[in-house]
């Protein structure tokens, strides 16, 4: 998209607007690296993950990731990385040697902030735990461990390949390896799960003293085994009881909710995710990775990469599958869809800083959302009320009218 220099005002959200301004400062920059392989695809998973062959193409994939990054460098020259996140798939299937070569290559291309947060998603299986010390030595300083449940029958129902004992040991191994900052991923609303089952899982997770907990409800997503063969899930009343009791238990133990499904001890929210939700910038490299980059002239561009690993590794094919410059009509919703997930919302000033649009462009939708009790009446912040957090889609719809 070129800078809009038309003389007539733009209309969106019910208000007349001037053309979008150039951005005075660029937001923090992060890097997302997608490793698409898993030992086995879980029946609930709709992420871009693929069953791994006995020997992974580590060297070829690292080469491709660095070549992919090279093609994005022109858009981030002079900036530094505030965070890196290895997602998947199961990134901990890769050796420390491969990840070390990758991190070294990234740092040669983009400077790291002195306090950079580098997160690696890991499975709790014994094979992955053995690598934790080596990962920490590379400078990876945060783990996100995919537990989902500690109960054998629930793990089997979810198609997980670890057991409850391995899940417990993984947290201890992370701490012994020097990770003083780690997340546990835990689901609720599992097949045939009772309130007691869900709280038992949550108590076990809290007992392991992670700095961060991602605690979220299982949902049935299209293009998954569970979508085509739905399991028996708890009734809505049970799901509501689990949500209320679980949030109270987390709060009692010092875990503050700062996003729809994210809870952290004081000072320990995930910086990478906070940047994402506050409309920061991120490069996305790897099969199926998404990115979002702001440009000084006001353009904000979302990109997505080739999805299938075999195509991503094919030199005859492009890494980039597509890109889209966000229009002035799209920006308010795109910004708020992220920012309003945060329980505290964001400072109002962030909207013009990150979008180049005046705050007045939200005025009509804001009034409607406040009158509906979905948005807090607080001029200096954009934040959902408790009711707005429960009905986030309804809240966002007010900014589409």
Short mmCIF file of C-alpha atoms in Angstrom, two decimals:
data_model
loop_
_atom_site.label_atom_id
_atom_site.label_comp_id
_atom_site.label_asym_id
_atom_site.label_seq_id
_atom_site.Cartn_x
_atom_site.Cartn_y
_atom_site.Cartn_z
CA UNK A 1 0.00 0.00 0.00
CA UNK A 2 1.32 3.45 -0.84
CA UNK A 3 0.86 6.36 1.53
CA UNK A 4 -2.67 7.76 1.06
CA UNK A 5 -2.30 11.37 -0.03
CA UNK A 6 -5.88 11.98 -1.18
CA UNK A 7 -7.30 15.34 -0.22
CA UNK A 8 -10.70 14.05 0.86
CA UNK A 9 -11.13 12.65 4.39
CA UNK A 10 -11.45 8.92 4.95
CA UNK A 11 -14.58 7.46 6.53
CA UNK A 12 -14.42 4.44 8.83
CA UNK A 13 -15.98 3.53 12.16
CA UNK A 14 -18.54 6.27 11.49
CA UNK A 15 -16.05 9.17 11.71
CA UNK A 16 -14.32 11.34 9.10
CA UNK A 17 -10.54 11.01 9.26
CA UNK A 18 -7.44 12.61 7.82
CA UNK A 19 -5.07 10.39 5.84
CA UNK A 20 -2.94 8.17 8.01
CA UNK A 21 0.16 9.82 9.43
CA UNK A 22 3.70 8.52 9.25
CA UNK A 23 4.70 6.68 12.43
CA UNK A 24 6.86 8.86 14.70
CA UNK A 25 8.47 5.82 16.32
CA UNK A 26 8.42 2.15 15.41
CA UNK A 27 7.19 -0.42 17.95
CA UNK A 28 9.42 -3.08 19.53
CA UNK A 29 10.56 -5.82 17.15
CA UNK A 30 10.31 -9.55 17.84
CA UNK A 31 11.11 -12.70 15.86
CA UNK A 32 8.90 -15.79 15.58
CA UNK A 33 10.57 -19.00 14.32
CA UNK A 34 8.33 -21.90 13.34
CA UNK A 35 9.59 -25.49 13.61
CA UNK A 36 6.77 -27.51 12.01
CA UNK A 37 7.49 -31.10 13.07
CA UNK A 38 5.95 -33.19 15.87
CA UNK A 39 6.40 -36.82 16.88
CA UNK A 40 2.65 -37.20 16.35
CA UNK A 41 -0.15 -34.80 15.45
CA UNK A 42 -2.59 -34.31 18.34
CA UNK A 43 -6.30 -34.71 17.46
CA UNK A 44 -7.21 -31.21 18.71
CA UNK A 45 -4.33 -29.35 17.04
CA UNK A 46 -4.98 -26.94 14.16
CA UNK A 47 -1.46 -25.48 14.11
CA UNK A 48 0.81 -25.97 11.12
CA UNK A 49 2.45 -29.15 12.40
CA UNK A 50 3.50 -32.31 10.58
CA UNK A 51 4.56 -35.78 11.71
CA UNK A 52 8.35 -35.96 11.82
CA UNK A 53 10.38 -38.50 9.87
CA UNK A 54 13.00 -40.51 11.83
CA UNK A 55 15.69 -38.04 10.72
CA UNK A 56 14.79 -34.35 10.63
CA UNK A 57 16.34 -32.10 7.95
CA UNK A 58 17.85 -29.83 10.60
CA UNK A 59 20.73 -28.42 8.57
CA UNK A 60 18.62 -27.73 5.49
CA UNK A 61 15.87 -26.15 7.56
CA UNK A 62 18.27 -23.85 9.43
CA UNK A 63 19.76 -22.79 6.10
CA UNK A 64 16.26 -22.05 4.82
CA UNK A 65 15.31 -20.08 7.95
CA UNK A 66 18.35 -17.83 7.62
CA UNK A 67 17.73 -17.32 3.90
CA UNK A 68 14.10 -16.49 4.73
CA UNK A 69 15.25 -13.96 7.33
CA UNK A 70 17.63 -12.37 4.82
CA UNK A 71 14.66 -11.52 2.61
CA UNK A 72 12.99 -9.59 5.45
CA UNK A 73 16.06 -7.68 6.64
CA UNK A 74 15.50 -4.65 4.40
CA UNK A 75 12.34 -3.87 6.38
CA UNK A 76 14.01 -3.87 9.82
CA UNK A 77 17.42 -2.30 9.20
CA UNK A 78 18.72 -0.45 12.26
CA UNK A 79 16.35 -2.11 14.71
CA UNK A 80 17.08 -4.68 17.45
CA UNK A 81 15.22 -7.76 18.60
CA UNK A 82 13.45 -7.56 21.95
CA UNK A 83 12.32 -11.20 21.93
CA UNK A 84 12.52 -14.48 19.99
CA UNK A 85 9.96 -17.27 20.18
CA UNK A 86 10.50 -20.79 18.83
CA UNK A 87 7.04 -22.27 18.20
CA UNK A 88 5.71 -25.33 16.48
CA UNK A 89 5.24 -28.13 16.07
CA UNK A 90 7.76 -29.22 18.66
CA UNK A 91 10.91 -27.06 18.48
CA UNK A 92 12.61 -29.19 21.16
CA UNK A 93 12.91 -31.99 18.59
CA UNK A 94 15.78 -29.96 17.10
CA UNK A 95 19.26 -30.44 18.51
CA UNK A 96 21.02 -27.74 20.50
CA UNK A 97 23.67 -27.62 17.78
CA UNK A 98 21.08 -26.74 15.11
CA UNK A 99 19.37 -24.13 17.27
CA UNK A 100 22.73 -22.69 18.27
CA UNK A 101 23.77 -22.21 14.63
CA UNK A 102 20.42 -20.60 13.95
CA UNK A 103 20.63 -18.17 16.88
CA UNK A 104 24.18 -17.22 15.94
CA UNK A 105 23.04 -16.55 12.37
CA UNK A 106 20.12 -14.43 13.56
CA UNK A 107 22.33 -12.32 15.84
CA UNK A 108 24.77 -11.71 12.99
CA UNK A 109 21.89 -10.20 11.03
CA UNK A 110 19.89 -8.34 13.70
CA UNK A 111 21.32 -7.10 17.03
CA UNK A 112 19.83 -8.58 20.21
CA UNK A 113 18.59 -6.29 22.98
CA UNK A 114 20.72 -6.67 26.11
CA UNK A 115 17.75 -8.14 27.98
CA UNK A 116 16.32 -10.19 25.10
CA UNK A 117 13.75 -12.85 26.01
CA UNK A 118 14.26 -16.10 24.05
CA UNK A 119 11.49 -18.69 24.49
CA UNK A 120 11.47 -22.29 23.27
CA UNK A 121 8.36 -24.46 23.23
CA UNK A 122 9.16 -27.92 24.57
CA UNK A 123 7.38 -31.18 25.22
CA UNK A 124 7.79 -32.82 28.64
CA UNK A 125 9.02 -36.13 27.21
CA UNK A 126 12.28 -37.52 28.60
CA UNK A 127 14.03 -37.13 25.22
CA UNK A 128 13.42 -33.38 25.20
CA UNK A 129 14.27 -32.92 28.90
CA UNK A 130 17.79 -34.23 28.27
CA UNK A 131 18.45 -31.20 26.06
CA UNK A 132 17.37 -28.50 28.54
CA UNK A 133 20.89 -27.79 29.86
CA UNK A 134 22.26 -27.41 26.34
CA UNK A 135 19.40 -25.11 25.35
CA UNK A 136 20.04 -22.87 28.36
CA UNK A 137 23.74 -22.64 27.43
CA UNK A 138 22.73 -21.21 24.03
CA UNK A 139 21.11 -18.19 25.68
CA UNK A 140 17.55 -19.53 25.52
CA UNK A 141 16.21 -18.14 28.80
CA UNK A 142 12.54 -19.16 28.85
CA UNK A 143 10.78 -22.48 28.24
CA UNK A 144 7.12 -23.08 27.46
CA UNK A 145 6.32 -26.70 28.32
CA UNK A 146 3.22 -28.31 26.78
CA UNK A 147 1.71 -30.26 29.68
CA UNK A 148 -2.05 -30.03 28.86
CA UNK A 149 -2.93 -32.43 31.73
CA UNK A 150 -1.25 -34.56 34.40
CA UNK A 151 -3.91 -37.31 34.29
CA UNK A 152 -3.21 -40.42 32.25
CA UNK A 153 -6.70 -40.89 30.82
CA UNK A 154 -6.91 -37.24 29.79
CA UNK A 155 -3.46 -37.33 28.16
CA UNK A 156 -4.49 -40.41 26.18
CA UNK A 157 -7.74 -38.75 25.11
CA UNK A 158 -5.72 -35.76 23.88
CA UNK A 159 -3.30 -37.98 21.96
CA UNK A 160 -0.32 -36.77 24.01
CA UNK A 161 2.80 -38.96 24.01
CA UNK A 162 4.07 -38.06 27.51
CA UNK A 163 2.72 -39.28 30.85
CA UNK A 164 1.92 -37.46 34.08
CA UNK A 165 5.23 -38.34 35.74
CA UNK A 166 7.20 -36.93 32.81
CA UNK A 167 5.13 -33.76 33.00
CA UNK A 168 6.03 -33.30 36.68
CA UNK A 169 9.70 -34.07 36.07
CA UNK A 170 9.94 -31.60 33.18
CA UNK A 171 9.39 -28.62 35.44
CA UNK A 172 12.10 -29.82 37.82
CA UNK A 173 14.48 -30.47 34.95
CA UNK A 174 13.86 -26.97 33.58
CA UNK A 175 14.72 -25.42 36.92
CA UNK A 176 17.81 -27.60 37.36
CA UNK A 177 18.97 -26.59 33.88
CA UNK A 178 18.95 -22.94 34.95
CA UNK A 179 15.57 -21.80 33.67
CA UNK A 180 14.21 -19.46 36.33
CA UNK A 181 11.47 -18.38 33.92
CA UNK A 182 9.18 -21.00 32.41
CA UNK A 183 5.57 -21.46 31.35
CA UNK A 184 3.34 -24.49 31.69
CA UNK A 185 0.61 -24.98 29.08
CA UNK A 186 -2.52 -26.50 30.60
CA UNK A 187 -5.97 -27.17 29.12
CA UNK A 188 -9.37 -27.45 30.76
CA UNK A 189 -12.77 -28.50 29.47
CA UNK A 190 -11.25 -31.82 28.41
CA UNK A 191 -13.30 -34.88 27.36
CA UNK A 192 -15.41 -36.07 30.33
CA UNK A 193 -13.53 -33.71 32.68
CA UNK A 194 -15.16 -32.85 36.02
CA UNK A 195 -14.58 -29.73 38.11
CA UNK A 196 -12.45 -31.79 40.51
CA UNK A 197 -10.37 -33.16 37.62
CA UNK A 198 -9.68 -29.69 36.27
CA UNK A 199 -8.75 -28.22 39.67
CA UNK A 200 -6.52 -31.21 40.42
CA UNK A 201 -4.54 -30.48 37.23
CA UNK A 202 -4.33 -26.81 38.10
CA UNK A 203 -3.17 -27.47 41.69
CA UNK A 204 -0.46 -29.81 40.39
CA UNK A 205 0.73 -27.17 37.93
CA UNK A 206 0.83 -24.48 40.64
CA UNK A 207 2.78 -26.83 42.93
CA UNK A 208 5.56 -26.93 40.30
CA UNK A 209 5.97 -23.16 40.75
CA UNK A 210 6.17 -22.00 37.13
CA UNK A 211 6.53 -18.26 36.62
CA UNK A 212 3.76 -18.32 34.01
CA UNK A 213 0.69 -20.45 33.26
CA UNK A 214 -1.24 -20.62 30.00
CA UNK A 215 -4.60 -22.06 31.11
CA UNK A 216 -7.20 -22.29 28.40
CA UNK A 217 -10.29 -24.20 27.37
CA UNK A 218 -10.13 -26.95 24.75
CA UNK A 219 -12.03 -25.88 21.66
CA UNK A 220 -12.91 -27.98 18.63
CA UNK A 221 -11.25 -26.45 15.58
CA UNK A 222 -12.00 -27.18 11.90
CA UNK A 223 -9.59 -29.49 10.05
CA UNK A 224 -8.79 -31.52 13.17
CA UNK A 225 -9.62 -35.08 14.18
CA UNK A 226 -11.73 -33.78 17.08
CA UNK A 227 -13.75 -31.60 14.70
CA UNK A 228 -14.65 -34.62 12.57
CA UNK A 229 -15.02 -37.04 15.50
CA UNK A 230 -16.09 -34.85 18.44
CA UNK A 231 -15.38 -36.20 21.94
CA UNK A 232 -17.86 -35.76 24.79
CA UNK A 233 -17.00 -32.42 26.39
CA UNK A 234 -18.28 -31.05 29.72
CA UNK A 235 -21.62 -29.24 29.86
CA UNK A 236 -21.61 -25.44 29.77
CA UNK A 237 -22.44 -25.19 33.50
CA UNK A 238 -19.42 -27.34 34.34
CA UNK A 239 -17.19 -25.29 32.03
CA UNK A 240 -18.33 -22.10 33.77
CA UNK A 241 -17.69 -23.60 37.22
CA UNK A 242 -14.18 -24.68 36.12
CA UNK A 243 -13.41 -21.21 34.80
CA UNK A 244 -14.58 -19.41 37.95
CA UNK A 245 -12.97 -21.80 40.44
CA UNK A 246 -9.74 -22.01 38.45
CA UNK A 247 -9.34 -18.25 38.19
CA UNK A 248 -9.90 -17.91 41.93
CA UNK A 249 -7.30 -20.62 42.64
CA UNK A 250 -4.74 -18.95 40.38
CA UNK A 251 -5.32 -15.55 42.01
CA UNK A 252 -4.97 -17.06 45.50
CA UNK A 253 -1.55 -18.37 44.50
CA UNK A 254 -0.28 -15.08 43.10
CA UNK A 255 -0.90 -15.65 39.40
CA UNK A 256 -2.43 -12.50 37.94
CA UNK A 257 -4.46 -12.83 34.78
CA UNK A 258 -3.12 -10.38 32.21
CA UNK A 259 -4.66 -11.85 29.04
CA UNK A 260 -7.64 -14.07 28.19
CA UNK A 261 -5.73 -17.29 28.96
CA UNK A 262 -2.41 -16.07 30.40
CA UNK A 263 -1.49 -15.84 34.09
CA UNK A 264 1.84 -14.80 35.54
CA UNK A 265 3.66 -14.13 38.78
CA UNK A 266 4.57 -10.45 39.32
CA UNK A 267 6.97 -9.21 36.65
CA UNK A 268 6.78 -12.44 34.65
CA UNK A 269 4.31 -11.97 31.79
CA UNK A 270 5.58 -13.23 28.44
CA UNK A 271 7.23 -10.21 26.84
CA UNK A 272 7.00 -11.72 23.36
CA UNK A 273 3.24 -12.17 23.68
CA UNK A 274 2.75 -8.75 25.28
CA UNK A 275 4.45 -7.22 22.25
CA UNK A 276 2.13 -9.16 19.96
CA UNK A 277 -1.02 -8.13 21.82
CA UNK A 278 0.02 -4.48 22.04
CA UNK A 279 0.43 -4.32 18.25
CA UNK A 280 4.20 -4.55 18.22
CA UNK A 281 6.15 -5.78 15.22
CA UNK A 282 7.39 -9.29 14.56
CA UNK A 283 9.18 -11.06 11.75
CA UNK A 284 7.88 -14.56 11.07
CA UNK A 285 10.21 -17.14 9.53
CA UNK A 286 9.62 -20.84 8.95
CA UNK A 287 6.92 -22.92 7.29
CA UNK A 288 3.56 -21.18 7.70
CA UNK A 289 4.94 -18.39 9.94
CA UNK A 290 3.11 -15.05 10.05
CA UNK A 291 4.68 -11.63 10.50
CA UNK A 292 3.64 -8.00 10.96
CA UNK A 293 5.94 -5.07 10.24
CA UNK A 294 5.41 -1.31 10.50
CA UNK A 295 7.18 1.11 8.18
CA UNK A 296 8.11 4.74 8.96
CA UNK A 297 5.83 5.99 6.16
CA UNK A 298 2.82 4.52 7.98
CA UNK A 299 2.43 1.27 6.05
CA UNK A 300 1.66 -1.78 8.23
CA UNK A 301 2.12 -5.06 6.39
CA UNK A 302 1.17 -8.59 7.43
CA UNK A 303 3.03 -11.48 5.76
CA UNK A 304 2.68 -15.25 5.71
CA UNK A 305 5.15 -17.89 4.59
CA UNK A 306 4.83 -21.07 2.54
CA UNK A 307 3.03 -23.62 4.69
CA UNK A 308 4.22 -27.12 3.74
CA UNK A 309 7.77 -28.01 4.88
CA UNK A 310 8.58 -29.71 1.55
CA UNK A 311 7.63 -26.52 -0.31
CA UNK A 312 9.43 -24.29 2.17
CA UNK A 313 12.61 -26.36 1.64
CA UNK A 314 12.23 -26.35 -2.15
CA UNK A 315 14.71 -23.79 -3.62
CA UNK A 316 12.43 -23.37 -6.63
CA UNK A 317 9.61 -22.01 -4.44
CA UNK A 318 9.31 -18.68 -2.65
CA UNK A 319 9.43 -18.48 1.14
CA UNK A 320 6.72 -15.83 1.13
CA UNK A 321 3.22 -17.09 0.32
CA UNK A 322 1.57 -13.68 0.56
CA UNK A 323 1.41 -10.26 2.14
CA UNK A 324 -1.22 -7.64 2.84
CA UNK A 325 -0.92 -3.97 3.72
CA UNK A 326 -3.61 -3.09 6.27
CA UNK A 327 -6.00 -0.39 5.12
CA UNK A 328 -7.30 2.43 7.28
CA UNK A 329 -10.64 0.61 7.42
CA UNK A 330 -8.99 -2.54 8.77
CA UNK A 331 -6.59 -1.04 11.29
CA UNK A 332 -8.99 -0.18 14.16
CA UNK A 333 -10.36 -3.74 14.35
CA UNK A 334 -6.91 -5.30 13.84
CA UNK A 335 -5.40 -3.22 16.65
CA UNK A 336 -8.28 -3.78 19.09
CA UNK A 337 -8.59 -7.50 18.36
CA UNK A 338 -5.18 -7.83 20.00
CA UNK A 339 -5.14 -5.04 22.58
CA UNK A 340 -8.50 -5.85 24.14
CA UNK A 341 -7.39 -9.41 24.94
CA UNK A 342 -5.22 -7.84 27.65
CA UNK A 343 -7.13 -7.59 30.94
CA UNK A 344 -5.67 -4.12 31.56
CA UNK A 345 -6.00 -3.14 27.93
CA UNK A 346 -3.51 -0.57 26.63
CA UNK A 347 -2.92 3.13 27.07
CA UNK A 348 -5.02 5.11 24.61
CA UNK A 349 -1.95 6.89 23.25
CA UNK A 350 -0.71 3.55 21.88
CA UNK A 351 -3.42 3.54 19.23
CA UNK A 352 -2.19 6.60 17.28
CA UNK A 353 1.44 5.64 17.95
CA UNK A 354 1.07 2.14 16.51
CA UNK A 355 -1.47 2.80 13.72
CA UNK A 356 -0.83 6.39 12.60
CA UNK A 357 -4.56 7.04 12.99
CA UNK A 358 -6.10 9.63 15.34
CA UNK A 359 -7.77 8.38 18.50
CA UNK A 360 -10.97 10.09 17.34
CA UNK A 361 -11.36 7.40 14.70
CA UNK A 362 -12.56 5.11 17.51
CA UNK A 363 -14.97 7.64 19.00
CA UNK A 364 -18.30 6.25 17.77
CA UNK A 365 -17.48 2.61 18.47
CA UNK A 366 -16.05 3.57 21.83
CA UNK A 367 -19.23 5.35 22.90
CA UNK A 368 -21.37 2.39 21.86
CA UNK A 369 -19.11 -0.11 23.65
CA UNK A 370 -19.07 1.99 26.83
CA UNK A 371 -22.86 2.36 26.80
CA UNK A 372 -23.19 -1.42 26.37
CA UNK A 373 -20.99 -2.00 29.42
CA UNK A 374 -18.34 -3.77 27.32
CA UNK A 375 -15.61 -1.11 27.43
CA UNK A 376 -14.31 0.72 30.49
CA UNK A 377 -15.11 4.43 30.64
CA UNK A 378 -11.53 5.55 31.03
CA UNK A 379 -10.21 8.14 28.55
CA UNK A 380 -6.53 7.28 29.07
CA UNK A 381 -6.99 3.54 28.43
CA UNK A 382 -8.62 1.18 25.98
CA UNK A 383 -9.71 -1.74 28.16
CA UNK A 384 -12.60 -4.19 28.21
CA UNK A 385 -14.80 -4.49 31.27
CA UNK A 386 -15.17 -7.93 32.86
CA UNK A 387 -18.31 -8.38 30.79
CA UNK A 388 -16.44 -7.22 27.69
CA UNK A 389 -13.77 -9.85 28.26
CA UNK A 390 -16.46 -12.54 28.39
CA UNK A 391 -18.10 -11.23 25.21
CA UNK A 392 -15.03 -10.06 23.34
CA UNK A 393 -16.48 -10.77 19.89
CA UNK A 394 -19.49 -8.58 20.69
CA UNK A 395 -17.18 -5.83 21.89
CA UNK A 396 -15.10 -5.95 18.72
CA UNK A 397 -18.23 -5.84 16.55
CA UNK A 398 -19.00 -2.35 17.86
CA UNK A 399 -15.90 -1.10 16.03
CA UNK A 400 -17.04 -2.57 12.71
CA UNK A 401 -20.26 -0.59 12.44
#
